[in-house]
Amino acid sequence: MRFLVFVLALVASVCFGQQDLHDTQCPLCAMDVIPSLNQSFKGNQAVYACEMAGHLETLANPASNVLRGAVALSGSTLEPPYTRAHMGCPVCGSTDLKYSMRWGSQGNQKLYTCSKEHADMILADQKKYYVDNGVQLESNGFCKHASVMFDGFQSSVHSTCVKLFFQPWVLNSSVKYAFGFIGIVCMGILLEWLGEYREEVEKKFLDKYGITQSMDQEATLHDNSQPSQAPLLVSTAASSLIQPTTKIIQQKTIKLPLWCTIVLSVLYMIALTMGYLIMLVAMLYETGLFIAAILGLGIGFYLFKETEQDEMSGNIDPCCST
Ligand SMILES: [Zn+2]
Ligand SMILES: [Zn+2]
């Protein structure tokens, strides 16, 4: 019985004795890794990737040549984060590890082997030593994982899924992606419409509820109060010194009642929220959804902008314009 417990403990330590994932960085960008994003190798070894779209695919793809040549280990213990890992050579399973191959130029990940020959065998055919035969590479679905970070403009089709606005909103099927696309187009149209609608409401409010306040202001204009206009001063100096010109300026201001300004403010806040959401879509760097955002704003402009107006202007910056 005691022997059985010992064997179980040994098996468990071999199976679960992993590297310290809190201290493991992505070989491509040195960001912290996500434990679920990994490509495991035989011998209880693995390479881990960060959340950035496409980084795991790059690591698992032998053609990207991220794995560097073998270097002999200097000491008998492995470097962090592998100090407590129970690993074996992916080729022969030997736990007597003598060589390491560095993953990329960033981070601290390595692949260990028993000998230079076995390291070269892995470099020659990396995929052969994958535990799951590199199933992660073949995407039979629409896309996999989920990310809000794309490394430059990319499409999520057959690549990393888009996480749109909220944690559970992962567009991981063609139907969900289509809904996302249509939703963003609609948001763009709605934002353009809202801009026009807000202007109309403001005009109506001013016509209906605006209270005109006129204030008569007596302004005394001394020509010599403007020292910057030197030539003018010279020509009129003589007359103005004798009689300062006095003008009555009538100022008209239209004030809206409080509830009208509140309604206009709420409309403004709704437009601002939508503008920011569209900006977040653009910042995803997902090609399809970026096109959806631009398409929506374009259709909205076409449908709702008053083309008879002398000046046609759209909101170039959807988030920050008033
Ligand atoms: Zn990365
Ligand atoms: Zn070996």
Short mmCIF file of C-alpha atoms and ligand atoms in Angstrom, two decimals:
data_model
loop_
_atom_site.label_atom_id
_atom_site.label_comp_id
_atom_site.label_asym_id
_atom_site.label_seq_id
_atom_site.Cartn_x
_atom_site.Cartn_y
_atom_site.Cartn_z
CA MET A 1 0.00 0.00 0.00
CA ARG A 2 2.76 2.39 0.98
CA PHE A 3 4.56 1.45 -2.24
CA LEU A 4 1.46 2.27 -4.27
CA VAL A 5 1.22 5.72 -2.67
CA PHE A 6 4.88 6.28 -3.43
CA VAL A 7 4.43 5.26 -7.06
CA LEU A 8 1.35 7.49 -7.39
CA ALA A 9 3.26 10.43 -5.88
CA LEU A 10 6.14 9.81 -8.28
CA VAL A 11 3.78 9.65 -11.29
CA ALA A 12 2.04 12.80 -10.12
CA SER A 13 5.32 14.67 -9.68
CA VAL A 14 6.45 13.62 -13.15
CA CYS A 15 3.13 14.58 -14.72
CA PHE A 16 2.48 17.82 -12.89
CA GLY A 17 6.00 19.01 -12.19
CA GLN A 18 5.81 21.91 -14.59
CA GLN A 19 7.72 25.08 -15.16
CA ASP A 20 6.77 28.20 -13.20
CA LEU A 21 4.19 29.80 -15.47
CA HIS A 22 4.08 33.00 -13.40
CA ASP A 23 7.62 33.62 -14.53
CA THR A 24 7.33 32.56 -18.17
CA GLN A 25 7.30 35.06 -21.03
CA CYS A 26 6.30 34.91 -24.66
CA PRO A 27 9.32 34.33 -26.96
CA LEU A 28 7.95 36.82 -29.49
CA CYS A 29 7.04 39.81 -27.33
CA ALA A 30 8.15 39.05 -23.74
CA MET A 31 4.60 39.47 -22.41
CA ASP A 32 3.34 37.10 -19.70
CA VAL A 33 2.02 33.85 -21.10
CA ILE A 34 -1.51 32.42 -20.93
CA PRO A 35 -1.27 28.82 -19.58
CA SER A 36 -3.95 27.51 -21.95
CA LEU A 37 -2.11 28.85 -24.99
CA ASN A 38 0.61 26.25 -25.42
CA GLN A 39 2.06 23.69 -27.75
CA SER A 40 3.19 20.69 -25.73
CA PHE A 41 6.16 18.53 -26.63
CA LYS A 42 6.97 14.96 -25.67
CA GLY A 43 8.97 14.71 -22.45
CA ASN A 44 6.57 16.97 -20.51
CA GLN A 45 7.88 20.09 -22.20
CA ALA A 46 5.92 22.89 -23.85
CA VAL A 47 6.16 26.33 -25.36
CA TYR A 48 3.73 28.94 -24.08
CA ALA A 49 2.42 32.03 -25.84
CA CYS A 50 0.88 35.32 -24.77
CA GLU A 51 -2.63 36.57 -25.55
CA MET A 52 -1.60 38.40 -28.71
CA ALA A 53 -3.36 36.97 -31.76
CA GLY A 54 -1.19 34.68 -33.85
CA HIS A 55 1.75 34.30 -31.45
CA LEU A 56 0.99 30.68 -30.56
CA GLU A 57 0.53 29.85 -34.25
CA THR A 58 3.90 31.40 -35.04
CA LEU A 59 5.61 29.43 -32.28
CA ALA A 60 3.99 26.14 -33.29
CA ASN A 61 4.75 26.63 -36.96
CA PRO A 62 8.18 25.11 -37.73
CA ALA A 63 8.53 27.39 -40.77
CA SER A 64 8.79 30.47 -38.56
CA ASN A 65 12.11 29.16 -37.12
CA VAL A 66 11.64 30.60 -33.65
CA LEU A 67 13.62 27.77 -32.03
CA ARG A 68 17.34 28.54 -31.84
CA GLY A 69 20.32 26.16 -32.03
CA ALA A 70 21.41 23.95 -29.14
CA VAL A 71 23.75 25.26 -26.45
CA ALA A 72 25.39 23.01 -23.83
CA LEU A 73 24.17 23.58 -20.27
CA SER A 74 26.79 25.09 -17.99
CA GLY A 75 25.53 23.85 -14.62
CA SER A 76 23.73 20.75 -13.44
CA THR A 77 20.52 22.60 -12.52
CA LEU A 78 18.12 24.13 -15.02
CA GLU A 79 17.55 27.90 -15.17
CA PRO A 80 14.29 29.55 -14.06
CA PRO A 81 11.44 29.05 -14.77
CA TYR A 82 12.40 25.38 -15.18
CA THR A 83 14.14 24.83 -11.83
CA ARG A 84 11.33 22.65 -10.47
CA ALA A 85 10.13 21.14 -13.74
CA HIS A 86 10.36 17.40 -14.33
CA MET A 87 11.15 17.13 -17.99
CA GLY A 88 12.64 14.63 -20.37
CA CYS A 89 14.25 14.80 -23.78
CA PRO A 90 11.44 14.98 -26.38
CA VAL A 91 13.32 12.48 -28.58
CA CYS A 92 14.36 9.72 -26.17
CA GLY A 93 12.68 10.68 -22.89
CA SER A 94 15.97 10.78 -20.94
CA THR A 95 15.81 13.06 -17.90
CA ASP A 96 19.54 13.70 -18.10
CA LEU A 97 19.25 17.02 -19.93
CA LYS A 98 22.49 18.47 -21.25
CA TYR A 99 21.51 20.90 -24.03
CA SER A 100 19.03 23.74 -24.32
CA MET A 101 17.48 25.45 -27.30
CA ARG A 102 16.25 28.99 -26.77
CA TRP A 103 12.81 30.05 -28.04
CA GLY A 104 13.16 33.33 -29.92
CA SER A 105 15.05 36.39 -28.75
CA GLN A 106 12.55 37.51 -26.08
CA GLY A 107 11.41 35.94 -22.83
CA ASN A 108 12.97 33.00 -21.04
CA GLN A 109 11.60 29.85 -22.66
CA LYS A 110 13.76 26.93 -23.71
CA LEU A 111 13.49 23.39 -24.96
CA TYR A 112 15.85 20.87 -23.35
CA THR A 113 17.42 17.74 -24.84
CA CYS A 114 19.86 15.05 -23.74
CA SER A 115 22.31 15.61 -26.58
CA LYS A 116 23.25 17.83 -29.50
CA GLU A 117 22.09 15.12 -31.94
CA HIS A 118 18.63 14.98 -30.45
CA ALA A 119 18.44 18.78 -30.45
CA ASP A 120 19.27 18.81 -34.15
CA MET A 121 16.59 16.17 -34.77
CA ILE A 122 14.02 18.49 -33.18
CA LEU A 123 15.27 21.48 -35.19
CA ALA A 124 14.95 19.40 -38.35
CA ASP A 125 11.37 18.33 -37.66
CA GLN A 126 9.82 20.19 -34.74
CA LYS A 127 6.28 18.93 -35.41
CA LYS A 128 7.29 15.27 -35.03
CA TYR A 129 7.74 15.76 -31.26
CA TYR A 130 4.43 17.48 -30.55
CA VAL A 131 2.28 15.57 -28.08
CA ASP A 132 -0.97 16.27 -29.89
CA ASN A 133 0.68 16.03 -33.30
CA GLY A 134 0.14 19.75 -33.72
CA VAL A 135 -3.65 19.53 -33.84
CA GLN A 136 -3.81 23.15 -32.79
CA LEU A 137 -2.38 24.14 -36.13
CA GLU A 138 -5.21 22.68 -38.13
CA SER A 139 -8.20 24.82 -37.43
CA ASN A 140 -11.28 22.97 -38.56
CA GLY A 141 -13.52 25.61 -36.99
CA PHE A 142 -13.95 29.26 -37.83
CA CYS A 143 -11.26 30.49 -35.47
CA LYS A 144 -9.73 29.59 -32.12
CA HIS A 145 -8.81 31.09 -28.71
CA ALA A 146 -9.95 34.68 -28.20
CA SER A 147 -8.11 37.95 -28.08
CA VAL A 148 -8.61 41.69 -28.08
CA MET A 149 -5.06 42.22 -29.26
CA PHE A 150 -4.11 41.84 -32.87
CA ASP A 151 -0.54 42.42 -33.88
CA GLY A 152 -1.23 44.74 -36.83
CA PHE A 153 -4.18 44.33 -39.21
CA GLN A 154 -5.27 40.69 -39.37
CA SER A 155 -8.37 38.73 -40.14
CA SER A 156 -9.73 36.47 -37.42
CA VAL A 157 -11.00 33.95 -40.01
CA HIS A 158 -9.02 30.71 -39.47
CA SER A 159 -6.92 32.56 -36.92
CA THR A 160 -7.58 34.03 -33.47
CA CYS A 161 -11.19 34.84 -32.56
CA VAL A 162 -12.18 38.39 -31.72
CA LYS A 163 -13.40 39.25 -28.25
CA LEU A 164 -15.83 42.11 -28.92
CA PHE A 165 -16.42 44.63 -26.09
CA PHE A 166 -17.22 42.03 -23.39
CA GLN A 167 -15.47 38.91 -22.07
CA PRO A 168 -18.14 36.41 -23.22
CA TRP A 169 -18.65 38.03 -26.62
CA VAL A 170 -16.24 35.87 -28.56
CA LEU A 171 -17.02 35.76 -32.28
CA ASN A 172 -16.03 32.12 -32.70
CA SER A 173 -18.37 31.06 -35.49
CA SER A 174 -19.24 32.48 -38.88
CA VAL A 175 -22.78 33.27 -37.66
CA LYS A 176 -21.53 35.17 -34.61
CA TYR A 177 -18.97 37.00 -36.74
CA ALA A 178 -21.69 37.96 -39.22
CA PHE A 179 -23.84 39.29 -36.37
CA GLY A 180 -20.88 41.26 -35.07
CA PHE A 181 -20.19 42.69 -38.53
CA ILE A 182 -23.83 43.72 -39.09
CA GLY A 183 -24.04 45.11 -35.56
CA ILE A 184 -21.03 47.34 -36.12
CA VAL A 185 -22.37 48.57 -39.49
CA CYS A 186 -25.65 49.44 -37.74
CA MET A 187 -23.78 51.27 -34.98
CA GLY A 188 -21.99 53.38 -37.58
CA ILE A 189 -25.26 54.25 -39.33
CA LEU A 190 -26.93 55.01 -35.99
CA LEU A 191 -24.08 57.29 -34.91
CA GLU A 192 -24.37 59.39 -38.09
CA TRP A 193 -28.16 59.54 -37.72
CA LEU A 194 -27.84 60.52 -34.07
CA GLY A 195 -25.57 63.42 -34.96
CA GLU A 196 -28.16 64.80 -37.39
CA TYR A 197 -31.04 64.05 -35.02
CA ARG A 198 -29.35 65.91 -32.19
CA GLU A 199 -28.92 69.00 -34.37
CA GLU A 200 -32.59 68.85 -35.39
CA VAL A 201 -33.77 68.49 -31.80
CA GLU A 202 -31.61 71.42 -30.78
CA LYS A 203 -33.11 73.59 -33.53
CA LYS A 204 -36.64 72.57 -32.55
CA PHE A 205 -35.98 73.27 -28.90
CA LEU A 206 -34.59 76.71 -29.72
CA ASP A 207 -37.65 77.54 -31.85
CA LYS A 208 -40.21 76.23 -29.40
CA TYR A 209 -38.80 76.70 -25.93
CA GLY A 210 -36.01 79.17 -26.41
CA ILE A 211 -36.26 82.25 -24.21
CA THR A 212 -34.77 85.26 -25.91
CA GLN A 213 -32.93 87.51 -23.59
CA SER A 214 -31.67 90.77 -24.91
CA MET A 215 -29.19 92.83 -23.02
CA ASP A 216 -28.32 96.35 -23.97
CA GLN A 217 -24.71 96.97 -23.38
CA GLU A 218 -23.21 100.35 -23.48
CA ALA A 219 -19.75 100.05 -24.81
CA THR A 220 -17.44 102.94 -24.97
CA LEU A 221 -14.96 102.50 -27.70
CA HIS A 222 -11.85 104.44 -27.35
CA ASP A 223 -9.79 104.15 -30.44
CA ASN A 224 -6.66 104.70 -28.48
CA SER A 225 -7.45 101.66 -26.34
CA GLN A 226 -6.06 99.51 -29.09
CA PRO A 227 -2.38 100.20 -29.10
CA SER A 228 -1.74 97.44 -31.63
CA GLN A 229 -3.53 99.34 -34.37
CA ALA A 230 -0.99 102.06 -34.64
CA PRO A 231 -1.85 103.43 -38.13
CA LEU A 232 -5.53 103.72 -37.22
CA LEU A 233 -4.60 105.57 -34.10
CA VAL A 234 -2.70 108.16 -36.03
CA SER A 235 -5.54 108.92 -38.45
CA THR A 236 -8.30 109.18 -35.86
CA ALA A 237 -6.36 110.27 -32.87
CA ALA A 238 -7.32 113.90 -33.13
CA SER A 239 -11.12 113.36 -33.24
CA SER A 240 -11.25 110.55 -30.73
CA LEU A 241 -9.38 112.48 -28.14
CA ILE A 242 -12.07 115.14 -28.16
CA GLN A 243 -15.17 112.90 -28.36
CA PRO A 244 -14.91 109.25 -27.43
CA THR A 245 -17.25 107.22 -29.69
CA THR A 246 -20.08 105.54 -27.81
CA LYS A 247 -22.06 102.65 -29.26
CA ILE A 248 -24.99 100.66 -27.99
CA ILE A 249 -24.48 96.96 -28.67
CA GLN A 250 -27.54 94.82 -28.46
CA GLN A 251 -26.69 91.29 -27.41
CA LYS A 252 -29.25 88.59 -27.96
CA THR A 253 -28.94 85.27 -26.18
CA ILE A 254 -31.36 82.41 -26.44
CA LYS A 255 -31.64 80.33 -23.31
CA LEU A 256 -33.15 76.87 -23.16
CA PRO A 257 -35.02 75.54 -20.14
CA LEU A 258 -33.16 73.01 -17.98
CA TRP A 259 -35.00 69.94 -19.23
CA CYS A 260 -34.07 70.76 -22.84
CA THR A 261 -30.37 70.97 -22.00
CA ILE A 262 -30.64 67.70 -20.09
CA VAL A 263 -32.24 65.97 -23.10
CA LEU A 264 -29.54 67.34 -25.39
CA SER A 265 -26.84 66.24 -22.95
CA VAL A 266 -28.24 62.70 -22.81
CA LEU A 267 -28.31 62.53 -26.62
CA TYR A 268 -24.73 63.75 -26.64
CA MET A 269 -23.70 61.06 -24.14
CA ILE A 270 -25.34 58.32 -26.21
CA ALA A 271 -23.51 59.52 -29.32
CA LEU A 272 -20.25 59.68 -27.39
CA THR A 273 -20.67 56.12 -26.08
CA MET A 274 -21.29 54.80 -29.58
CA GLY A 275 -18.38 56.78 -30.93
CA TYR A 276 -16.03 55.28 -28.35
CA LEU A 277 -17.31 51.76 -29.03
CA ILE A 278 -16.64 52.22 -32.74
CA MET A 279 -13.18 53.50 -31.89
CA LEU A 280 -12.58 50.33 -29.84
CA VAL A 281 -13.59 48.24 -32.87
CA ALA A 282 -11.05 50.06 -34.98
CA MET A 283 -8.41 49.54 -32.32
CA LEU A 284 -8.88 45.75 -32.42
CA TYR A 285 -6.97 45.71 -35.72
CA GLU A 286 -9.33 43.07 -37.08
CA THR A 287 -9.65 43.79 -40.80
CA GLY A 288 -13.27 42.69 -41.31
CA LEU A 289 -14.67 44.58 -38.34
CA PHE A 290 -12.68 47.71 -39.25
CA ILE A 291 -14.29 47.63 -42.70
CA ALA A 292 -17.70 47.20 -40.99
CA ALA A 293 -17.12 50.32 -38.88
CA ILE A 294 -16.08 52.46 -41.86
CA LEU A 295 -18.91 51.04 -43.98
CA GLY A 296 -21.49 51.86 -41.31
CA LEU A 297 -20.28 55.45 -40.88
CA GLY A 298 -20.18 55.86 -44.68
CA ILE A 299 -23.73 54.55 -45.18
CA GLY A 300 -24.93 56.75 -42.33
CA PHE A 301 -23.30 59.80 -43.89
CA TYR A 302 -24.87 58.98 -47.27
CA LEU A 303 -28.34 58.46 -45.79
CA PHE A 304 -28.62 61.26 -43.26
CA LYS A 305 -26.34 64.12 -44.19
CA GLU A 306 -28.26 67.01 -45.70
CA THR A 307 -26.63 67.22 -49.08
CA GLU A 308 -28.42 70.48 -49.93
CA GLN A 309 -26.43 72.21 -47.26
CA ASP A 310 -23.77 74.64 -48.38
CA GLU A 311 -21.19 72.91 -46.34
CA MET A 312 -21.12 69.17 -46.01
CA SER A 313 -19.14 67.92 -43.12
CA GLY A 314 -18.95 64.56 -41.46
CA ASN A 315 -17.57 63.71 -38.07
CA ILE A 316 -14.09 62.62 -39.01
CA ASP A 317 -13.31 61.51 -35.50
CA PRO A 318 -16.33 59.45 -34.43
CA CYS A 319 -15.50 59.50 -30.76
CA CYS A 320 -14.44 62.98 -29.94
CA SER A 321 -16.45 65.36 -32.11
CA THR A 322 -19.43 67.30 -30.91
ZN ZN B 1 3.60 37.27 -27.59
ZN ZN B 2 17.42 12.46 -26.12
#
